[in-house]
Coordinates of N, CA and C in Angstrom, one line a residue:
X7 N -7.5 3.8 -20.3 CA -7.2 2.4 -20.5 C -7.1 2.0 -22.0
X8 N -8.0 2.6 -22.8 CA -8.0 2.3 -24.3 C -6.7 2.9 -24.9
X9 N -6.3 4.1 -24.4 CA -5.1 4.7 -24.9 C -3.9 3.9 -24.6
X10 N -3.8 3.2 -23.5 CA -2.7 2.4 -23.1 C -2.6 1.2 -24.0
X11 N -3.7 0.5 -24.3 CA -3.6 -0.7 -25.2 C -3.4 -0.3 -26.6
X12 N -3.9 0.9 -27.0 CA -3.6 1.3 -28.4 C -2.1 1.6 -28.6
X13 N -1.4 2.1 -27.6 CA 0.0 2.4 -27.7 C 0.9 1.1 -27.5
X14 N 0.3 0.0 -27.2 CA 1.1 -1.2 -27.0 C 1.4 -1.8 -28.4
X15 N 2.7 -1.8 -28.7 CA 3.1 -2.2 -30.1 C 3.7 -3.6 -30.1
X16 N 4.1 -4.2 -29.0 CA 4.6 -5.6 -29.0 C 4.6 -6.1 -27.6
X17 N 4.3 -7.4 -27.4 CA 4.4 -8.0 -26.1 C 4.8 -9.5 -26.3
X18 N 5.7 -9.9 -25.4 CA 6.2 -11.3 -25.5 C 6.3 -11.8 -24.0
X19 N 6.2 -13.1 -23.9 CA 6.3 -13.6 -22.5 C 6.6 -15.1 -22.5
X20 N 6.8 -15.6 -21.3 CA 7.0 -17.1 -21.2 C 6.5 -17.5 -19.8
X21 N 6.1 -18.8 -19.8 CA 5.6 -19.4 -18.6 C 6.3 -20.8 -18.4
X22 N 6.9 -21.0 -17.2 CA 7.7 -22.2 -17.0 C 7.3 -22.8 -15.7
X23 N 7.2 -24.2 -15.7 CA 7.0 -24.9 -14.4 C 8.2 -25.9 -14.2
X24 N 8.6 -26.1 -13.0 CA 9.7 -27.0 -12.7 C 9.4 -27.8 -11.4
X25 N 10.0 -29.0 -11.4 CA 9.9 -29.9 -10.2 C 11.2 -30.5 -10.0
X26 N 11.8 -30.4 -8.8 CA 13.1 -30.9 -8.5 C 13.0 -31.7 -7.2
X27 N 13.6 -32.9 -7.2 CA 13.8 -33.7 -6.0 C 15.2 -33.9 -5.7
X28 N 15.7 -33.3 -4.7 CA 17.1 -33.3 -4.4 C 17.4 -34.3 -3.2
X29 N 18.1 -35.3 -3.5 CA 18.3 -36.4 -2.5 C 19.7 -36.2 -1.8
X30 N 19.8 -36.9 -0.6 CA 21.1 -37.0 0.1 C 21.7 -35.6 0.4
X31 N 20.8 -34.7 1.0 CA 21.3 -33.4 1.5 C 22.2 -33.6 2.6
X32 N 23.4 -32.9 2.6 CA 24.4 -33.1 3.6 C 24.4 -31.8 4.5
X33 N 24.6 -32.1 5.8 CA 24.6 -31.0 6.8 C 25.5 -31.3 7.9
X34 N 26.2 -30.4 8.4 CA 27.1 -30.6 9.6 C 26.3 -30.5 10.8
X35 N 26.1 -31.6 11.6 CA 25.3 -31.6 12.8 C 26.1 -32.1 13.9
X36 N 25.7 -31.8 15.2 CA 26.4 -32.2 16.3 C 26.3 -33.7 16.5
X37 N 27.4 -34.3 16.9 CA 27.4 -35.7 17.1 C 27.1 -36.1 18.5
X38 N 27.2 -35.2 19.5 CA 26.8 -35.4 20.8 C 26.0 -34.3 21.4
X39 N 25.2 -34.5 22.4 CA 24.4 -33.4 23.0 C 25.3 -32.4 23.7
X40 N 25.2 -31.1 23.3 CA 26.0 -30.1 23.9 C 25.5 -29.8 25.4
X41 N 26.4 -29.9 26.3 CA 26.1 -29.6 27.7 C 26.6 -28.2 28.1
X42 N 26.0 -27.6 29.1 CA 26.4 -26.2 29.5 C 27.8 -26.1 29.9
X43 N 28.5 -27.2 30.3 CA 29.9 -27.1 30.7 C 30.8 -27.4 29.5
X44 N 30.3 -27.7 28.4 CA 31.1 -27.9 27.2 C 30.9 -26.8 26.2
X45 N 32.0 -26.2 25.7 CA 31.8 -25.1 24.7 C 31.7 -25.7 23.3
X46 N 30.7 -26.4 23.1 CA 30.5 -27.0 21.8 C 30.9 -28.4 21.7
X47 N 30.5 -29.1 20.6 CA 30.8 -30.5 20.4 C 31.2 -30.7 19.0
X48 N 31.8 -31.9 18.8 CA 32.2 -32.2 17.4 C 31.0 -32.3 16.5
X49 N 31.2 -31.9 15.2 CA 30.2 -32.0 14.2 C 30.5 -33.1 13.2
X50 N 29.5 -33.6 12.6 CA 29.6 -34.7 11.6 C 28.8 -34.3 10.4
X51 N 29.4 -34.5 9.2 CA 28.7 -34.3 8.0 C 27.7 -35.5 7.8
X52 N 26.4 -35.1 7.8 CA 25.4 -36.1 7.9 C 24.4 -36.0 6.8
X53 N 23.9 -37.1 6.3 CA 22.9 -37.1 5.3 C 21.5 -36.9 6.0
X54 N 20.9 -35.7 5.7 CA 19.7 -35.4 6.5 C 18.4 -35.5 5.6
X55 N 18.5 -36.2 4.5 CA 17.3 -36.5 3.7 C 17.3 -35.7 2.4
X56 N 16.1 -35.5 2.0 CA 15.9 -34.8 0.6 C 15.0 -33.6 0.7
X57 N 15.0 -32.9 -0.4 CA 14.2 -31.6 -0.5 C 13.4 -31.7 -1.8
X58 N 12.2 -31.3 -1.8 CA 11.3 -31.3 -3.0 C 11.0 -29.9 -3.3
X59 N 11.1 -29.5 -4.5 CA 10.8 -28.1 -5.0 C 9.9 -28.2 -6.1
X60 N 8.8 -27.4 -6.0 CA 7.9 -27.1 -7.2 C 7.8 -25.6 -7.3
X61 N 7.9 -25.2 -8.6 CA 7.9 -23.8 -8.8 C 7.4 -23.4 -10.2
X62 N 7.1 -22.1 -10.3 CA 6.6 -21.6 -11.6 C 7.1 -20.2 -11.8
X63 N 7.5 -19.9 -13.0 CA 8.0 -18.5 -13.4 C 7.1 -18.0 -14.5
X64 N 6.7 -16.7 -14.4 CA 6.0 -16.1 -15.5 C 6.6 -14.7 -15.7
X65 N 7.0 -14.4 -16.9 CA 7.6 -13.1 -17.3 C 7.0 -12.6 -18.6
X66 N 7.0 -11.3 -18.8 CA 6.6 -10.7 -20.0 C 7.3 -9.4 -20.2
X67 N 7.4 -9.0 -21.5 CA 8.0 -7.7 -21.8 C 7.0 -7.0 -22.7
X68 N 6.6 -5.8 -22.4 CA 5.6 -5.0 -23.2 C 6.3 -3.8 -23.8
X69 N 6.2 -3.6 -25.0 CA 6.8 -2.4 -25.7 C 5.7 -1.4 -26.1
X70 N 5.9 -0.1 -25.7 CA 4.9 0.9 -26.0 C 5.6 1.9 -26.9
X71 N 5.4 1.7 -28.2 CA 6.1 2.6 -29.2 C 7.6 2.5 -29.1
X72 N 8.3 3.5 -29.5 CA 9.7 3.5 -29.6 C 10.4 4.0 -28.3
X73 N 9.7 4.4 -27.3 CA 10.3 5.1 -26.2 C 10.1 4.4 -24.8
X74 N 9.1 3.5 -24.7 CA 8.8 2.9 -23.4 C 8.7 1.4 -23.5
X75 N 9.2 0.7 -22.5 CA 9.0 -0.7 -22.3 C 8.8 -1.1 -20.9
X76 N 8.2 -2.2 -20.6 CA 8.0 -2.6 -19.3 C 8.2 -4.1 -19.2
X77 N 9.1 -4.6 -18.3 CA 9.4 -6.0 -18.1 C 8.9 -6.4 -16.7
X78 N 8.3 -7.5 -16.5 CA 7.9 -8.0 -15.2 C 8.1 -9.5 -15.2
X79 N 8.6 -10.0 -14.0 CA 8.9 -11.4 -13.8 C 8.3 -11.8 -12.4
X80 N 7.5 -12.8 -12.4 CA 6.9 -13.2 -11.1 C 7.2 -14.7 -10.9
X81 N 7.7 -15.0 -9.7 CA 8.2 -16.4 -9.5 C 7.5 -17.0 -8.2
X82 N 7.1 -18.2 -8.3 CA 6.6 -18.9 -7.1 C 7.5 -20.2 -6.9
X83 N 7.9 -20.4 -5.7 CA 8.8 -21.5 -5.3 C 8.3 -22.1 -4.0
X84 N 8.0 -23.4 -4.0 CA 7.7 -24.1 -2.8 C 8.7 -25.2 -2.6
X85 N 9.6 -25.0 -1.7 CA 10.7 -25.9 -1.4 C 10.5 -26.4 0.1
X86 N 10.4 -27.7 0.2 CA 10.2 -28.3 1.6 C 11.2 -29.4 1.9
X87 N 11.6 -29.5 3.2 CA 12.4 -30.6 3.6 C 11.5 -31.8 3.8
X88 N 12.0 -33.0 3.4 CA 11.1 -34.2 3.4 C 11.4 -35.1 4.6
X89 N 12.4 -34.8 5.4 CA 12.8 -35.7 6.5 C 13.2 -34.8 7.8
X90 N 13.1 -35.5 8.9 CA 13.6 -35.0 10.2 C 15.1 -35.4 10.2
X91 N 15.8 -34.8 11.2 CA 17.2 -35.3 11.4 C 17.5 -35.2 12.9
X92 N 18.6 -35.8 13.3 CA 19.0 -35.8 14.7 C 20.3 -35.0 14.9
X93 N 20.3 -34.1 15.8 CA 21.6 -33.4 16.2 C 21.8 -33.8 17.7
X94 N 22.9 -34.4 18.0 CA 23.2 -34.9 19.3 C 22.1 -36.0 19.6
X95 N 21.3 -35.8 20.6 CA 20.2 -36.7 20.9 C 18.8 -36.1 20.7
X96 N 18.8 -34.9 20.0 CA 17.6 -34.2 19.7 C 17.1 -34.4 18.3
X97 N 15.9 -34.7 18.2 CA 15.3 -34.8 16.8 C 14.8 -33.4 16.4
X98 N 15.3 -32.9 15.2 CA 14.9 -31.7 14.7 C 13.8 -31.9 13.7
X99 N 12.6 -31.4 14.0 CA 11.4 -31.7 13.1 C 11.3 -30.8 11.9
X100 N 12.0 -31.2 10.9 CA 12.0 -30.4 9.6 C 11.1 -30.9 8.5
X101 N 10.6 -32.2 8.7 CA 9.8 -32.8 7.6 C 8.6 -31.9 7.3
X102 N 8.4 -31.6 6.1 CA 7.2 -30.8 5.7 C 7.4 -29.3 5.9
X103 N 8.5 -28.9 6.4 CA 8.8 -27.4 6.7 C 9.4 -26.8 5.4
X104 N 9.2 -25.5 5.3 CA 9.8 -24.8 4.1 C 11.3 -24.6 4.3
X105 N 12.0 -24.7 3.2 CA 13.5 -24.5 3.2 C 13.8 -23.1 3.7
X106 N 14.7 -23.0 4.6 CA 15.1 -21.7 5.1 C 15.6 -20.7 4.1
X107 N 15.3 -19.5 4.2 CA 15.8 -18.4 3.3 C 15.4 -18.6 1.8
X108 N 14.3 -19.3 1.6 CA 13.7 -19.4 0.2 C 12.3 -18.9 0.3
X109 N 12.1 -17.7 -0.3 CA 10.7 -17.1 -0.3 C 9.8 -17.8 -1.2
X110 N 8.5 -17.9 -0.9 CA 7.5 -18.5 -1.8 C 7.3 -17.6 -3.1
X111 N 7.4 -16.3 -2.9 CA 7.1 -15.4 -4.0 C 8.2 -14.3 -4.1
X112 N 8.6 -14.1 -5.4 CA 9.5 -13.0 -5.7 C 9.0 -12.3 -7.0
X113 N 9.3 -11.1 -7.1 CA 8.9 -10.4 -8.3 C 9.9 -9.3 -8.7
X114 N 10.1 -9.1 -10.0 CA 11.0 -8.0 -10.4 C 10.4 -7.3 -11.6
X115 N 10.4 -6.0 -11.6 CA 10.0 -5.3 -12.8 C 10.9 -4.2 -13.1
X116 N 11.0 -3.8 -14.4 CA 11.8 -2.8 -15.0 C 11.0 -1.9 -15.9
X117 N 10.8 -0.7 -15.6 CA 10.2 0.3 -16.5 C 11.2 1.1 -17.2
X118 N 11.3 1.1 -18.5 CA 12.4 1.8 -19.2 C 11.9 2.8 -20.2
X119 N 12.7 3.9 -20.4 CA 12.4 4.8 -21.4 C 13.6 5.2 -22.1
X120 N 13.5 5.6 -23.3 CA 14.7 5.9 -24.2 C 14.3 7.0 -25.1
X121 N 14.9 8.2 -25.1 CA 14.7 9.3 -25.9 C 16.0 9.8 -26.5
X122 N 16.4 9.4 -27.7 CA 17.6 9.9 -28.2 C 18.8 9.5 -27.4
X123 N 19.5 10.4 -26.9 CA 20.7 10.2 -26.1 C 20.4 10.0 -24.6
X124 N 19.1 10.1 -24.2 CA 18.7 10.0 -22.8 C 18.0 8.6 -22.6
X125 N 18.3 8.0 -21.5 CA 17.7 6.8 -21.1 C 17.5 6.7 -19.6
X126 N 16.5 6.0 -19.1 CA 16.2 5.9 -17.7 C 15.5 4.6 -17.4
X127 N 15.7 4.1 -16.2 CA 15.0 2.9 -15.7 C 14.5 3.1 -14.3
X128 N 13.3 2.5 -14.0 CA 12.8 2.4 -12.7 C 12.7 0.9 -12.4
X129 N 13.3 0.5 -11.3 CA 13.4 -1.0 -11.1 C 12.8 -1.3 -9.7
X130 N 12.1 -2.4 -9.7 CA 11.6 -2.8 -8.4 C 11.8 -4.3 -8.2
X131 N 12.2 -4.7 -6.9 CA 12.4 -6.1 -6.5 C 11.6 -6.3 -5.3
X132 N 10.8 -7.3 -5.3 CA 9.9 -7.7 -4.2 C 10.3 -9.1 -3.8
X133 N 10.6 -9.3 -2.5 CA 10.9 -10.6 -1.9 C 9.9 -10.9 -0.8
X134 N 9.3 -12.1 -0.9 CA 8.3 -12.5 0.1 C 8.9 -12.9 1.4
X135 N 8.1 -13.3 2.3 CA 8.5 -13.8 3.6 C 9.4 -15.0 3.5
X136 N 10.5 -15.0 4.3 CA 11.4 -16.1 4.3 C 11.6 -16.6 5.8
X137 N 11.6 -17.9 5.9 CA 11.8 -18.5 7.2 C 13.3 -18.5 7.5
X138 N 13.7 -18.2 8.7 CA 15.1 -18.1 9.1 C 15.6 -19.3 9.8
X139 N 14.8 -20.2 10.1 CA 15.3 -21.5 10.8 C 14.7 -22.7 10.1
X140 N 15.4 -23.8 10.2 CA 14.9 -25.0 9.6 C 13.6 -25.5 10.1
X141 N 13.2 -25.1 11.3 CA 11.9 -25.6 11.8 C 10.8 -24.5 11.6
X142 N 11.1 -23.4 10.9 CA 10.2 -22.4 10.6 C 9.5 -21.7 11.7
X143 N 10.2 -21.6 12.9 CA 9.6 -20.9 14.0 C 9.9 -19.4 14.0
X144 N 10.8 -19.0 13.2 CA 11.1 -17.6 13.0 C 11.2 -17.2 11.5
X145 N 10.9 -16.0 11.2 CA 10.9 -15.6 9.8 C 11.3 -14.1 9.6
X146 N 11.7 -13.8 8.4 CA 12.0 -12.4 8.0 C 10.9 -11.9 7.2
X147 N 10.4 -10.7 7.4 CA 9.3 -10.2 6.7 C 9.6 -9.9 5.3
X148 N 8.6 -9.8 4.4 CA 8.7 -9.5 3.0 C 9.2 -8.0 2.9
X149 N 9.8 -7.7 1.8 CA 10.2 -6.3 1.5 C 10.2 -6.0 0.1
X150 N 10.2 -4.7 -0.3 CA 10.3 -4.3 -1.7 C 11.3 -3.2 -1.8
X151 N 12.2 -3.4 -2.8 CA 13.3 -2.4 -3.0 C 13.1 -1.8 -4.4
X152 N 13.3 -0.4 -4.4 CA 13.1 0.3 -5.7 C 14.4 1.1 -5.9
X153 N 14.8 1.2 -7.2 CA 15.9 1.9 -7.6 C 15.6 2.7 -8.9
X154 N 16.4 3.7 -9.1 CA 16.2 4.6 -10.3 C 17.6 4.9 -10.9
X155 N 17.7 4.8 -12.2 CA 18.9 5.3 -12.9 C 18.6 6.0 -14.1
X156 N 19.4 7.0 -14.4 CA 19.2 7.8 -15.6 C 20.6 8.2 -16.2
X157 N 20.6 8.2 -17.5 CA 21.9 8.6 -18.1 C 21.8 9.4 -19.4
X158 N 22.8 10.1 -19.8 CA 22.8 10.9 -21.0 C 24.1 10.7 -21.7
X159 N 24.1 10.4 -23.0 CA 25.3 10.3 -23.8 C 25.5 11.6 -24.6
X160 N 26.7 12.2 -24.4 CA 27.1 13.4 -25.0 C 28.1 13.1 -26.2
X161 N 27.7 13.5 -27.4 CA 28.5 13.3 -28.5 C 29.0 14.6 -29.1
X162 N 29.9 14.6 -30.1 CA 30.3 15.8 -30.8 C 31.5 16.5 -30.1
X163 N 32.0 15.9 -29.1 CA 33.2 16.5 -28.4 C 34.5 16.1 -29.2
X164 N 35.3 17.0 -29.5 CA 36.5 16.6 -30.3 C 37.4 15.6 -29.6
X165 N 37.8 14.6 -30.3 CA 38.7 13.5 -29.8 C 38.0 12.6 -28.8
X166 N 36.7 12.8 -28.5 CA 36.0 11.9 -27.6 C 34.8 11.3 -28.4
X167 N 34.8 10.0 -28.5 CA 33.7 9.4 -29.3 C 32.4 9.5 -28.5
X168 N 32.4 9.3 -27.2 CA 31.2 9.4 -26.4 C 31.5 9.7 -25.0
X169 N 30.7 10.6 -24.4 CA 30.9 10.9 -23.0 C 29.5 10.6 -22.3
X170 N 29.5 9.8 -21.3 CA 28.2 9.4 -20.7 C 28.2 9.8 -19.2
X171 N 27.1 10.4 -18.8 CA 26.9 10.8 -17.4 C 25.7 10.0 -16.9
X172 N 25.9 9.3 -15.9 CA 24.8 8.5 -15.3 C 24.6 8.7 -13.8
X173 N 23.4 8.8 -13.4 CA 23.1 8.8 -11.9 C 22.3 7.7 -11.5
X174 N 22.6 7.1 -10.3 CA 21.8 6.0 -9.8 C 21.4 6.3 -8.3
X175 N 20.2 5.8 -8.0 CA 19.8 5.9 -6.6 C 19.2 4.5 -6.3
X176 N 19.8 3.9 -5.3 CA 19.4 2.5 -4.8 C 18.6 2.7 -3.5
X177 N 17.7 1.7 -3.3 CA 16.8 1.7 -2.2 C 16.1 3.0 -2.0
X178 N 15.3 3.4 -2.9 CA 14.7 4.8 -2.9 C 13.9 5.1 -1.7
X179 N 13.2 4.1 -1.1 CA 12.4 4.3 0.0 C 13.1 4.1 1.3
X180 N 14.4 3.8 1.2 CA 15.2 3.5 2.4 C 14.6 2.3 3.3
X181 N 14.3 1.3 2.6 CA 13.6 0.1 3.2 C 14.6 -0.5 4.2
X182 N 14.0 -1.0 5.3 CA 14.8 -1.7 6.3 C 14.4 -3.2 6.3
X183 N 15.4 -4.0 6.5 CA 15.1 -5.5 6.5 C 16.4 -6.3 6.4
X184 N 16.2 -7.6 6.1 CA 17.4 -8.5 6.0 C 17.5 -8.9 4.5
X185 N 18.7 -8.7 4.0 CA 18.9 -9.1 2.6 C 19.4 -10.5 2.4
X186 N 20.3 -11.0 3.4 CA 20.9 -12.3 3.3 C 20.7 -13.0 4.6
X187 N 20.3 -14.3 4.6 CA 20.1 -15.0 5.9 C 20.8 -16.3 5.8
X188 N 21.5 -16.7 6.8 CA 22.2 -18.0 6.9 C 21.6 -18.7 8.1
X189 N 20.9 -19.8 7.9 CA 20.3 -20.6 9.0 C 21.3 -21.5 9.6
X190 N 21.2 -21.6 10.9 CA 22.0 -22.6 11.6 C 21.3 -23.9 11.7
X191 N 22.0 -25.0 12.0 CA 21.3 -26.3 12.0 C 20.6 -26.5 13.3
X192 N 20.6 -25.5 14.2 CA 19.9 -25.6 15.5 C 18.7 -24.6 15.4
X193 N 17.5 -25.0 15.9 CA 16.4 -24.2 15.8 C 16.6 -22.9 16.6
X194 N 16.1 -21.8 16.1 CA 16.2 -20.5 16.8 C 17.5 -19.8 16.6
X195 N 18.4 -20.3 15.8 CA 19.7 -19.6 15.5 C 19.9 -19.3 14.1
X196 N 20.3 -18.1 13.7 CA 20.6 -17.7 12.4 C 21.4 -16.4 12.4
X197 N 22.0 -16.2 11.3 CA 22.7 -14.9 11.1 C 22.1 -14.2 9.9
X198 N 22.0 -12.9 10.0 CA 21.4 -12.1 8.9 C 22.2 -10.8 8.6
X199 N 22.1 -10.4 7.4 CA 22.8 -9.1 7.0 C 21.8 -8.1 6.5
X200 N 21.8 -6.9 7.0 CA 20.8 -5.9 6.6 C 20.8 -5.4 5.2
X201 N 19.7 -4.9 4.7 CA 19.6 -4.3 3.4 C 20.4 -3.0 3.4
X202 N 21.2 -2.8 2.4 CA 22.0 -1.5 2.3 C 21.0 -0.3 2.3
X203 N 21.4 0.8 3.0 CA 20.6 2.0 3.0 C 20.6 2.7 1.6
X204 N 19.7 3.7 1.5 CA 19.7 4.5 0.3 C 21.0 5.0 0.0
X205 N 21.4 4.8 -1.3 CA 22.7 5.3 -1.8 C 22.6 6.0 -3.1
X206 N 23.5 7.0 -3.3 CA 23.5 7.8 -4.6 C 24.8 7.6 -5.3
X207 N 24.8 7.5 -6.6 CA 26.0 7.3 -7.4 C 25.9 8.2 -8.6
X208 N 27.1 8.8 -8.9 CA 27.2 9.5 -10.2 C 28.4 9.0 -10.9
X209 N 28.2 8.6 -12.1 CA 29.3 8.0 -12.9 C 29.5 8.8 -14.2
X210 N 30.7 9.1 -14.5 CA 31.1 9.7 -15.8 C 32.1 8.8 -16.5
X211 N 31.8 8.4 -17.7 CA 32.6 7.5 -18.4 C 32.7 8.0 -19.9
X212 N 33.8 7.6 -20.6 CA 34.0 8.1 -21.9 C 34.7 7.0 -22.8
X213 N 34.5 7.1 -24.0 CA 35.2 6.3 -25.0 C 35.9 7.2 -26.0
X214 N 37.1 6.8 -26.5 CA 37.8 7.6 -27.4 C 38.0 6.9 -28.7

């Protein structure tokens, strides 16, 4: 532990707090009650009230000598609907509920190293639990994604200023989950897109 702090040559960071009150939120809602014999009903763009957001961001970058650095950003976001709304003849109870697809906690870190012509990064992205419906009766679990990239610059080749070879691996642990969520205005309905599986990339680029 003492060796770690002795090798710390620079550290910088920032802390931010924000408060937002968003009024007159518009949503397409059903104008009449949908019956089993009707394949849907007309929708109307309706003012469904306001949203209040309170959040905080904390980030820092630590430098360890000339070869290593570590960046970390942690965010807290609390966004809630302030009003209920009516779709057809049904009251949708959203007042006080968390905004769909907005996690309370997210974090990102980047560990980097640089040695001459070689550089590499280990990256992590953490996304907390997200509600998938406006009434918060369903949710998508938290997940963590990790990726790795490394590259080398080759110089001294005739007529080539620089040749770079870089390899990338995304989703190292092959995490399963939902990356993007679109909530429907009716409770219990949403669409979601899965996290991309582990993938490998090799890139060769040059400048002349």
